[in-house]
XYZ file of C-alpha atoms in Angstrom:
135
model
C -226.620 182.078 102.819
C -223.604 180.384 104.579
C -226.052 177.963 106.240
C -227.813 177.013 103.086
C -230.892 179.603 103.471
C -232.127 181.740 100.234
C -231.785 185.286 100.261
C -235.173 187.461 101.350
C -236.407 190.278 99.746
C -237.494 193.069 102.500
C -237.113 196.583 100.528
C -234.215 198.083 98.097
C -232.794 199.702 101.037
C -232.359 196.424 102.806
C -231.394 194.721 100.023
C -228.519 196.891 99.354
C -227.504 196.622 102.610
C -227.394 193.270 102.268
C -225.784 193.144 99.120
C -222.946 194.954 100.707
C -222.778 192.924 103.372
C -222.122 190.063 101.331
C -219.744 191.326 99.206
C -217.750 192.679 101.510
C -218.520 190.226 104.136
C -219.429 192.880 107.284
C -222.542 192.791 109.337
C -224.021 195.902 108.460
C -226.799 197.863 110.260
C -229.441 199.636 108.706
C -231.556 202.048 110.522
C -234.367 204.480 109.906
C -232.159 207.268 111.461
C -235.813 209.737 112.306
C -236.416 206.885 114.508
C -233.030 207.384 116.687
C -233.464 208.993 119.896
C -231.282 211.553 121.353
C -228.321 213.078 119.321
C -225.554 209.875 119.634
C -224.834 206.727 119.360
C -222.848 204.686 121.722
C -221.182 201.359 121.388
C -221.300 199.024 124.672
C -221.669 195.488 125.496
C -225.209 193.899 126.262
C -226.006 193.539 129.325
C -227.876 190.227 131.055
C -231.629 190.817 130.542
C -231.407 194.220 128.702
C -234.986 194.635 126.611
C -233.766 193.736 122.721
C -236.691 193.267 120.011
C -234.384 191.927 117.195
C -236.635 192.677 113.514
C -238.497 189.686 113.440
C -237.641 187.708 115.844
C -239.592 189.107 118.798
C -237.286 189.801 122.091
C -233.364 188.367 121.803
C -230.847 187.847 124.316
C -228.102 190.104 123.531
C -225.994 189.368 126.498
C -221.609 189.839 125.803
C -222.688 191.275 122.076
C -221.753 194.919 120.861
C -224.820 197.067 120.478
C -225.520 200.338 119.852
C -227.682 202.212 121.446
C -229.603 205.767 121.459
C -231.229 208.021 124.323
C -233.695 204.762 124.319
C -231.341 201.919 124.081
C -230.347 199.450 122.346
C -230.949 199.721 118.093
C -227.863 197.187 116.955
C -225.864 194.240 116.856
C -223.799 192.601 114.535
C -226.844 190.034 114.578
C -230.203 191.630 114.565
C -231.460 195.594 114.510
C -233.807 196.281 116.651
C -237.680 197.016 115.731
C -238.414 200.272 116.725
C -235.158 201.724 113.971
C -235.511 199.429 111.197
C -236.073 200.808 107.515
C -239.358 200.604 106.380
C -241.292 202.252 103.113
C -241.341 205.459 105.308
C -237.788 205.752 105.494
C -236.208 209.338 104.431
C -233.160 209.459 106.481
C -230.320 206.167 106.578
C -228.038 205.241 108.836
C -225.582 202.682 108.171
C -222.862 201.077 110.386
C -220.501 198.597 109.451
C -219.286 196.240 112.349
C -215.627 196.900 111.029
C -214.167 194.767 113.684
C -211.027 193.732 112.018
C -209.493 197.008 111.698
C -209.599 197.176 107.924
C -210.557 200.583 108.006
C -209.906 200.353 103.778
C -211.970 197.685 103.152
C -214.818 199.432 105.760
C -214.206 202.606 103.665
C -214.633 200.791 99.805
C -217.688 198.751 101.481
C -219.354 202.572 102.677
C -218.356 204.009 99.037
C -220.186 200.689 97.354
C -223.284 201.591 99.557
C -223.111 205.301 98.178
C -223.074 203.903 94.354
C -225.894 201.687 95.346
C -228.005 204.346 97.052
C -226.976 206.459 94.092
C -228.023 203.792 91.168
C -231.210 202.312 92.968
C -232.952 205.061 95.798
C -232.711 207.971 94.156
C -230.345 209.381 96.850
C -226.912 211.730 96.670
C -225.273 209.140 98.519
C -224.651 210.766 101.703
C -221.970 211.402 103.296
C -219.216 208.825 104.850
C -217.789 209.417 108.196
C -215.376 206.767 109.157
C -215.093 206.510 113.256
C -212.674 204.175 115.249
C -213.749 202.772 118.295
């Protein structure tokens, strides 16, 4: 939006996610959490030709960015999620992260509550539950 392109449409989930990233201005991941491998996340730096199919965009550099990664590697950046985790029709189980960089942890908390509502209001969920983790 910031560089004069409309809004897509992908899903409701996405959308939300979107709409909360807006509003609050965070990047904000969205992943099909059944798709994670392994039982945690961790949050490094990308690394010079590490293998990173951004959603849509075939295979990015993500070189100096922070991504998260699973058992498999990498699913996140503040710029692009990866393929192989993105929400689709199929998706049961959400995981959200919000690139809280600025160390606002009460605007990162409001912008997680705001995703419950939406969740709440437009998937048919119980909103979850928010865990708020400092790195």
């Amino acid at each position: 939006m910031l560089q004069g392109k409309e809004l897509y449409h992908i899903d409701t989930l996405v959308d939300l996610i979107n709409l909360a990233s807006i509003r609050f201005g965070y990047s904000i991941g969205g992943f099909d959490a059944a798709q994670i491998q392994g039982s945690s996340l961790t949050l490094g730096i990308g690394k010079k030709d590490e293998p990173y199919e951004g959603i849509g965009r075939g295979v990015i550099n993500i070189e100096g960015l922070p991504v998260y990664r699973d058992a498999s590697g990498g699913i996140g950046t503040p710029t692009s999620d990866h393929e192989r985790t993105k929400i689709s029709i199929h998706t049961t189980h959400l995981l959200v992260l919000i690139n809280g960089y600025d160390g606002n942890e009460h605007e990162v908390m409001d912008n997680a509550l705001f995703i419950q509502q939406l969740l709440r209001k437009y998937c048919q969920s119980d909103g979850g539950t928010v865990t708020l983790y400092r790195g």
